[in-house]
Tab-separated table of C-alpha atoms and ligand atoms in Angstrom:
chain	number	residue	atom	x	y	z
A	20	UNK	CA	0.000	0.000	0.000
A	21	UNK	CA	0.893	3.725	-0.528
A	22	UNK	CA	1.810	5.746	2.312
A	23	UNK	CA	0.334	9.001	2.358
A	24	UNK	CA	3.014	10.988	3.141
A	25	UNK	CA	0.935	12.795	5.289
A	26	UNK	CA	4.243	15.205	6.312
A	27	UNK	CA	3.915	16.843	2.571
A	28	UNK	CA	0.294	18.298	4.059
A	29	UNK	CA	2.369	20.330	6.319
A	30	UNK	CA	5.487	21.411	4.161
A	31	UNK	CA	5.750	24.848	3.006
A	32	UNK	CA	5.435	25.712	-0.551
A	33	UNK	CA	8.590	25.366	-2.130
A	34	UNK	CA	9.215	25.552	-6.102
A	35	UNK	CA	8.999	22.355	-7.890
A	36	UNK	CA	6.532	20.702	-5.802
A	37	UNK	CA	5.636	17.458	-7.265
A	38	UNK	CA	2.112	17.765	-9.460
A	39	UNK	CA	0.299	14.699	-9.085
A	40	UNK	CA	-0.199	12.939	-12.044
A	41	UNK	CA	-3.085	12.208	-13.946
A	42	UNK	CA	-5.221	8.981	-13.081
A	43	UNK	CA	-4.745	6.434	-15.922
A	44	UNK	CA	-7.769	5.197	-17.762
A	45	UNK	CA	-6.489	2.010	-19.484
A	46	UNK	CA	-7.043	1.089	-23.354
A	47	UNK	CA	-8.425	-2.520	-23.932
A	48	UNK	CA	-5.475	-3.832	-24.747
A	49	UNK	CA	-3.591	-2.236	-21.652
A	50	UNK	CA	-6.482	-4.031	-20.012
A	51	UNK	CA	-5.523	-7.603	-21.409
A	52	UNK	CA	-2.084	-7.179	-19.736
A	53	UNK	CA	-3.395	-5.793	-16.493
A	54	UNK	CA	-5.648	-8.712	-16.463
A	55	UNK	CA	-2.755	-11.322	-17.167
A	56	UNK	CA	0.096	-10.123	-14.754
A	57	UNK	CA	-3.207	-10.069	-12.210
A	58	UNK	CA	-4.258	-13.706	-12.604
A	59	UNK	CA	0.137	-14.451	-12.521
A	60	UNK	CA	0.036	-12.373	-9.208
A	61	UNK	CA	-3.058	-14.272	-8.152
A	62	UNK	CA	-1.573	-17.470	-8.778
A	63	UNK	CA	1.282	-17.263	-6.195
A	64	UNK	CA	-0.499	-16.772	-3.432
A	65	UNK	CA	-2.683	-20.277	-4.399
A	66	UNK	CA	1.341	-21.413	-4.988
A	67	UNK	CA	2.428	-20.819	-1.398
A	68	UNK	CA	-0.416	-21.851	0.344
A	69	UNK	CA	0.589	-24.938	1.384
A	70	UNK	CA	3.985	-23.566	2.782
A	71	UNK	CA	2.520	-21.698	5.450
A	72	UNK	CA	3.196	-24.356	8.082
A	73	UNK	CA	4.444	-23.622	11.645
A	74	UNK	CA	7.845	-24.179	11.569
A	75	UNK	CA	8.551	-22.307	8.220
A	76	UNK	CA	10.515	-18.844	8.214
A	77	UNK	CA	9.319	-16.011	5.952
A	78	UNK	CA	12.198	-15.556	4.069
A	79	UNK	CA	11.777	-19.217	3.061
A	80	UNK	CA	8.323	-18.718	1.603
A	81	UNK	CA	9.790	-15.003	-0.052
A	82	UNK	CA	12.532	-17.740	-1.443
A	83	UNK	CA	9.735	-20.098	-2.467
A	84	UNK	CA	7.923	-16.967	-4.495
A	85	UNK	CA	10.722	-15.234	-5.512
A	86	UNK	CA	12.030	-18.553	-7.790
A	87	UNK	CA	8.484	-19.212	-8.513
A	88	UNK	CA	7.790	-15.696	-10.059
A	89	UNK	CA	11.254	-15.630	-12.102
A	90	UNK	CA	11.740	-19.210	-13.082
A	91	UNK	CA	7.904	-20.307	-13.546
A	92	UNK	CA	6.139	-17.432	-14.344
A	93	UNK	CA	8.851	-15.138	-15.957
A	94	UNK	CA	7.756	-11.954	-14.099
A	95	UNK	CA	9.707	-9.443	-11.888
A	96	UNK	CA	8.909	-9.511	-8.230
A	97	UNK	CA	8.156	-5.539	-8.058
A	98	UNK	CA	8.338	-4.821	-4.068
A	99	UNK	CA	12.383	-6.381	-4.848
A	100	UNK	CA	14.556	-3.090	-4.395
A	101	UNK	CA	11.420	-0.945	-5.004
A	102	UNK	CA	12.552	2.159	-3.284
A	103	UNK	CA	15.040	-0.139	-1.353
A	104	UNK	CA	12.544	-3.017	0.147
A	105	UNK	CA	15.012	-5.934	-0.215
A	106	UNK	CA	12.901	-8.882	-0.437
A	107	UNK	CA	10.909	-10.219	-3.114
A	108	UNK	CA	7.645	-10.436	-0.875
A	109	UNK	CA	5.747	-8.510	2.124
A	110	UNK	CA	4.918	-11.011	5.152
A	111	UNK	CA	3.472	-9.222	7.906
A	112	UNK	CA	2.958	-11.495	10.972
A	113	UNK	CA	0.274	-10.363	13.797
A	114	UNK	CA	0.696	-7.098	15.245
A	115	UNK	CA	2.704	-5.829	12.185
A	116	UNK	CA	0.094	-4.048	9.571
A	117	UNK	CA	2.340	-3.861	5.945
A	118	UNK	CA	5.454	-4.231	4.305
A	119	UNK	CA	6.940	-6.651	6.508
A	120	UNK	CA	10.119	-7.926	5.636
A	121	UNK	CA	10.473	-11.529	5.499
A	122	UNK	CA	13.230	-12.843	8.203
A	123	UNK	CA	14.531	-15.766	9.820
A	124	UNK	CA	12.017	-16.081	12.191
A	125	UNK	CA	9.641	-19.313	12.063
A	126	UNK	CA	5.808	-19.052	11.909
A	127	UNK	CA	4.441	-20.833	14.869
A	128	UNK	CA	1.139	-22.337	15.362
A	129	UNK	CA	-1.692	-19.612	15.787
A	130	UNK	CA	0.045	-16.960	14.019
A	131	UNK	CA	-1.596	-14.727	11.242
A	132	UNK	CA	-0.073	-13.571	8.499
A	133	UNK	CA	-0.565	-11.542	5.347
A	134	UNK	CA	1.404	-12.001	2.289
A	135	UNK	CA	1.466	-9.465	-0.537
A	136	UNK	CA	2.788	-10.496	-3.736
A	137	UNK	CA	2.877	-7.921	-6.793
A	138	UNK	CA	4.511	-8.690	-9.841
A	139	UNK	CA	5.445	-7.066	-13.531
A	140	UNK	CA	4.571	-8.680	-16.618
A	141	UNK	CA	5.263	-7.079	-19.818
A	142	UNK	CA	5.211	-3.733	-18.179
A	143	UNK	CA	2.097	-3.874	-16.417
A	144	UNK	CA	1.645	-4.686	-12.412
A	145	UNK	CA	-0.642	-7.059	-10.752
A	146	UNK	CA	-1.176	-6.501	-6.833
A	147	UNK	CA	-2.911	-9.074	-4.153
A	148	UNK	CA	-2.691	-10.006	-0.780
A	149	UNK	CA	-4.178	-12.513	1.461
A	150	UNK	CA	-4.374	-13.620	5.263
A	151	UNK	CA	-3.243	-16.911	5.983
A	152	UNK	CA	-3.537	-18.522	9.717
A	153	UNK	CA	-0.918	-20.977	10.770
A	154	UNK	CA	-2.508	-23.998	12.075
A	155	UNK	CA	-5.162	-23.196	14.474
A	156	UNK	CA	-5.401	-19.987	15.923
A	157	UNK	CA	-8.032	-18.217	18.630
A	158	UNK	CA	-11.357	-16.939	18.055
A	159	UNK	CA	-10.791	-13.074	18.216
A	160	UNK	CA	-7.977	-13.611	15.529
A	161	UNK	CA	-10.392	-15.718	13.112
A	162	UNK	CA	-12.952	-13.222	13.600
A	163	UNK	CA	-10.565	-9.961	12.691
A	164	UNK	CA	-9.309	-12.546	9.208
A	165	UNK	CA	-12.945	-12.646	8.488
A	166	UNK	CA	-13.795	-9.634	9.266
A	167	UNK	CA	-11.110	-7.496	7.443
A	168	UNK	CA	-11.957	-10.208	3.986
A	169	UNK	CA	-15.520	-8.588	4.444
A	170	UNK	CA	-14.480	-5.073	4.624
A	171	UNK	CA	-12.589	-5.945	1.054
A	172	UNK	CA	-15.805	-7.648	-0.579
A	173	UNK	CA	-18.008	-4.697	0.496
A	174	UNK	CA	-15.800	-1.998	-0.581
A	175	UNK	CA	-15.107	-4.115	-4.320
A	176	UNK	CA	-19.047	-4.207	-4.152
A	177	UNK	CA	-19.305	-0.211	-3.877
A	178	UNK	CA	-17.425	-0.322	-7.170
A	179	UNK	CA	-19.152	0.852	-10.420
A	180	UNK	CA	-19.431	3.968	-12.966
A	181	UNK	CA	-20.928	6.652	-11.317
A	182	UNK	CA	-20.001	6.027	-7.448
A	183	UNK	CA	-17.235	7.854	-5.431
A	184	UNK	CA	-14.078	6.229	-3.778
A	185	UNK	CA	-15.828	7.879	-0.729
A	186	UNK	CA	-18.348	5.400	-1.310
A	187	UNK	CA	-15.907	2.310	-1.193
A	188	UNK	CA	-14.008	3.940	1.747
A	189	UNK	CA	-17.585	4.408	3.949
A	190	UNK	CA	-18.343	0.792	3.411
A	191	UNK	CA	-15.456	-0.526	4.488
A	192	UNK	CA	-14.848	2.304	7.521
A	193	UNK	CA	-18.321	1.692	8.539
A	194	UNK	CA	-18.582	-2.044	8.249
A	195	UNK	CA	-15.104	-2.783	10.812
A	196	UNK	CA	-15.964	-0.065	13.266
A	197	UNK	CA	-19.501	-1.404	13.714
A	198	UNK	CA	-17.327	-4.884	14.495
A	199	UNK	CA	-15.371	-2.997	17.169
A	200	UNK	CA	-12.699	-2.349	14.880
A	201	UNK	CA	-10.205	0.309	13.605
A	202	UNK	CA	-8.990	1.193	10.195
A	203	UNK	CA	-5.565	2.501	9.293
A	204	UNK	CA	-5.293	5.369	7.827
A	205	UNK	CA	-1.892	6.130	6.788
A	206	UNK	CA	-1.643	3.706	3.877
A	207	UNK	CA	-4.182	3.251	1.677
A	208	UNK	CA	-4.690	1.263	-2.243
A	209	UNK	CA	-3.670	3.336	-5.104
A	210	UNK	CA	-4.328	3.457	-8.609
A	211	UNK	CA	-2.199	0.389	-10.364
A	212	UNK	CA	-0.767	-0.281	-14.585
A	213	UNK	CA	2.892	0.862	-16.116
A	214	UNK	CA	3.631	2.291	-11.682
A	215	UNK	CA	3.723	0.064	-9.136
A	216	UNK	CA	1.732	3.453	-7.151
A	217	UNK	CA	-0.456	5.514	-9.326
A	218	UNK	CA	-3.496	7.849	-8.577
A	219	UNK	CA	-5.751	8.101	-6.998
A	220	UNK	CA	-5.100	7.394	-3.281
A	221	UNK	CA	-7.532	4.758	-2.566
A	222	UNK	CA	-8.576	5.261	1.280
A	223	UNK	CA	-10.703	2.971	3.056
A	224	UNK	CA	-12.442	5.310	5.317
A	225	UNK	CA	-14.489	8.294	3.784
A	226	UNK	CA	-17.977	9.698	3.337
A	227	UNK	CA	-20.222	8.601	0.445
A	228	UNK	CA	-20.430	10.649	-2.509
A	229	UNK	CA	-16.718	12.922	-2.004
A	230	UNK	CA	-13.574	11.712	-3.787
A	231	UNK	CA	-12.874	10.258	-6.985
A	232	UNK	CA	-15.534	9.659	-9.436
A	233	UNK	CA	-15.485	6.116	-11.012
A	234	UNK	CA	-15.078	5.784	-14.637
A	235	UNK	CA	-14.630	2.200	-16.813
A	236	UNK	CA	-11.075	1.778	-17.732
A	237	UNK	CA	-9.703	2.712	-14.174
A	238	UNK	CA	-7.308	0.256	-12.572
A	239	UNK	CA	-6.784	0.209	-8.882
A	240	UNK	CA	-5.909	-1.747	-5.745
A	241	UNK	CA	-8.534	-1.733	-2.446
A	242	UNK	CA	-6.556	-3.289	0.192
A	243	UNK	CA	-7.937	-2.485	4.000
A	244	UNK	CA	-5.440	-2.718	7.033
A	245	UNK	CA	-7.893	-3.611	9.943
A	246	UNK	CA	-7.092	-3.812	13.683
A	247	UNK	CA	-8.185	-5.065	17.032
A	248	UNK	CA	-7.001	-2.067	18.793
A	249	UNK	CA	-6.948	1.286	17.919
A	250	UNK	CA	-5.981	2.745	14.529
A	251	UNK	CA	-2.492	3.836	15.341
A	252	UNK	CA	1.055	3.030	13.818
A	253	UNK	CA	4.429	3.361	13.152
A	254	UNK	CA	6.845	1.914	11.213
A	255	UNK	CA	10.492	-0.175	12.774
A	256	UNK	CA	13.595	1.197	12.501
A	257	UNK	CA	14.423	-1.316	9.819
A	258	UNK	CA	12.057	1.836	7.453
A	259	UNK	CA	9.286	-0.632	6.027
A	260	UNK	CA	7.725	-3.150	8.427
A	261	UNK	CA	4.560	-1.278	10.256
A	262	UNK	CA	2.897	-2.179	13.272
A	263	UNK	CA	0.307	-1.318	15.476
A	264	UNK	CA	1.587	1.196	18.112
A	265	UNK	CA	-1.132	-0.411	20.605
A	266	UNK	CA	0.427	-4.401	19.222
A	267	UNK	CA	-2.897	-5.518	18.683
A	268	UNK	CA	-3.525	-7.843	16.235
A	269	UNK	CA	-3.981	-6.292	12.010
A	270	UNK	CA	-5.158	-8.090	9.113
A	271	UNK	CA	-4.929	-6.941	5.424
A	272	UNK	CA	-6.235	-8.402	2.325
A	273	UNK	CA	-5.945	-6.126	-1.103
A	274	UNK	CA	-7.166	-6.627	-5.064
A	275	UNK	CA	-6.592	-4.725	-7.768
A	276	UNK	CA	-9.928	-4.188	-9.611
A	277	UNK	CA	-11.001	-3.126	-13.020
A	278	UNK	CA	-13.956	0.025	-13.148
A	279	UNK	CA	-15.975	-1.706	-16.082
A	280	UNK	CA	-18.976	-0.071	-18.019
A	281	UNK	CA	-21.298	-1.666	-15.716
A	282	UNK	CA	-19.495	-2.491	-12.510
A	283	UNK	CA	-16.219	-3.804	-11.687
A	284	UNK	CA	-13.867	-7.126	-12.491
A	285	UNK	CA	-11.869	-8.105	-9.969
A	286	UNK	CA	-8.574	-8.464	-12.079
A	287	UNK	CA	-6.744	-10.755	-9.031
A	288	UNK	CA	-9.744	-12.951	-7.769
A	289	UNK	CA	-8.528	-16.313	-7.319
A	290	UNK	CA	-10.394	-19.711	-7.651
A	291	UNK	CA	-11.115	-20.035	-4.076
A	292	UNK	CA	-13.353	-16.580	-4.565
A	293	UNK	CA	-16.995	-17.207	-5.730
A	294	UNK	CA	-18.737	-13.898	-5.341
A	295	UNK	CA	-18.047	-10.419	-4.239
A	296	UNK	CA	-21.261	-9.270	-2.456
B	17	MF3	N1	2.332	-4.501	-2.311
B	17	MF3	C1	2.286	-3.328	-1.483
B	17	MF3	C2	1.007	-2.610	-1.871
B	17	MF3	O1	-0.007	-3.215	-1.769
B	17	MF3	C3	3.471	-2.445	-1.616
B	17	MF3	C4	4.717	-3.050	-1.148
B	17	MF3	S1	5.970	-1.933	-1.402
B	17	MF3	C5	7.298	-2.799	-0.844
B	17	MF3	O2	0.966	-1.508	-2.332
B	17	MF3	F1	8.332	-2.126	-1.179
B	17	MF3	F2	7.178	-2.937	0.478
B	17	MF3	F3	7.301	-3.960	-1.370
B	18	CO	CO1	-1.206	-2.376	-3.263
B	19	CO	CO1	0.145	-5.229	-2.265
């Protein structure tokens, strides 16, 4: 996910500040390859399913995907060296929200843990993440999995010609704090094709009708960071992994979705995934 960078908010004008650029609206044909580097990105998180055991380190599965993606698939892992990340993969365990780095460190039973997997196919990026829980893991922790999956579906539902991004943002923000959850708000999805990060900032909190008007063509992730606790948190001193400042638990799961004439295709659904409502 994009951080917002909220600090530019508060910086005084200074020449050359960065314009932001335009939002993309992709051709049919740019459409084709969004849809195939999706289904490849799609396609390694069915891969490493059954490699999240207890017992099994992250930077053994970010092995696992990394050879997969080059040798198997022939794509570029994107997050490797993007802006310095140095792994192949994201695997953030528990407490930590995004952009964890995959380690040493073994899984153990009861554990949650997203991974995010985006990848580059002739030119064009595909970006999905799932939860996974190691073995068998406590009620509350099920429940925030589920929960956070849901907030996904009904913001993908809110997507269509003619609605906002506030509108997918409400459902989503309204949805997990009726639950007795929080949402994070200092990363949010992003527009997706040729950048790993385009516009618009997708947030997943908002009011219904502000924002971004939806048009057909319009390529972007949705990808809600949920927690137990409160909505606060910061990043380790290693500059990527985030956690919760509060260490309660955070689940994530993200798509990247196609605005169609009549609705929305959701370019990274995997088998598993039978509806969207
Ligand atoms: N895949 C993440 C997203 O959903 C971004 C990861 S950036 C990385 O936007 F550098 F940490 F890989
Ligand atoms: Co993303
Ligand atoms: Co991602």
């Amino acid at each position: 996910m994009k951080s917002l960078g909220i600090q530019t908010l508060f910086r005084p004008q200074v020449k050359q500040e960065h314009k932001a650029k335009p939002i993309t609206i992709k051709t049919p044909e740019e459409v084709e390859k969004m849809r195939i580097a999706c289904q490849l990105a799609a396609d390694v998180l069915v891969m490493i399913e059954p490699y999240v055991k207890e017992g099994v380190s992250t930077q053994e599965l970010d092995k696992i995907c990394h050879d997969y993606m080059v040798n198997v698939q022939q794509v570029i892992p994107a997050p490797l060296n993007y802006k310095g990340f140095p792994k192949s993969i994201c695997t953030s365990v528990n407490h930590q929200v995004c952009h964890g780095i995959p380690s040493n460190k073994p899984l153990k039973n009861g554990d949650i843990i997203n991974i995010d997997i985006t990848v580059i196919k002739n030119g064009f990026h595909g970006d999905t993440s799932k939860m996974f829980i190691v073995g068998e893991t406590n009620l509350p922790a099920r429940q925030l999995v589920a929960v956070t999956y849901q907030c996904l579906r009904l913001g993908i539902a809110q997507v269509r010609p003619g609605n906002f991004l506030g509108d997918v943002g409400y459902a989503i923000q309204k949805f997990a704090e009726n639950q007795g959850y929080s949402v994070v708000q200092e990363y949010c999805g992003h527009g997706i094709g040729r950048d790993f990060h385009e516009e618009p900032q997708v947030m997943h909190y908002g009011k219904p009708k502000t924002g971004v008007l939806l048009r057909p063509g319009m390529t972007f992730t949705i990808e809600p960071m949920i927690n137990a606790g409160k909505r606060y948190v910061k990043r380790l001193p290693d500059d990527w992994t985030v956690v919760t400042k509060d260490r309660s638990l955070s689940a994530q799961w993200e798509h990247t979705v196609l605005v169609t004439d009549t609705g929305v295709e959701v370019l990274t659904k995997r088998a598993e995934e039978t509806d969207f409502v």
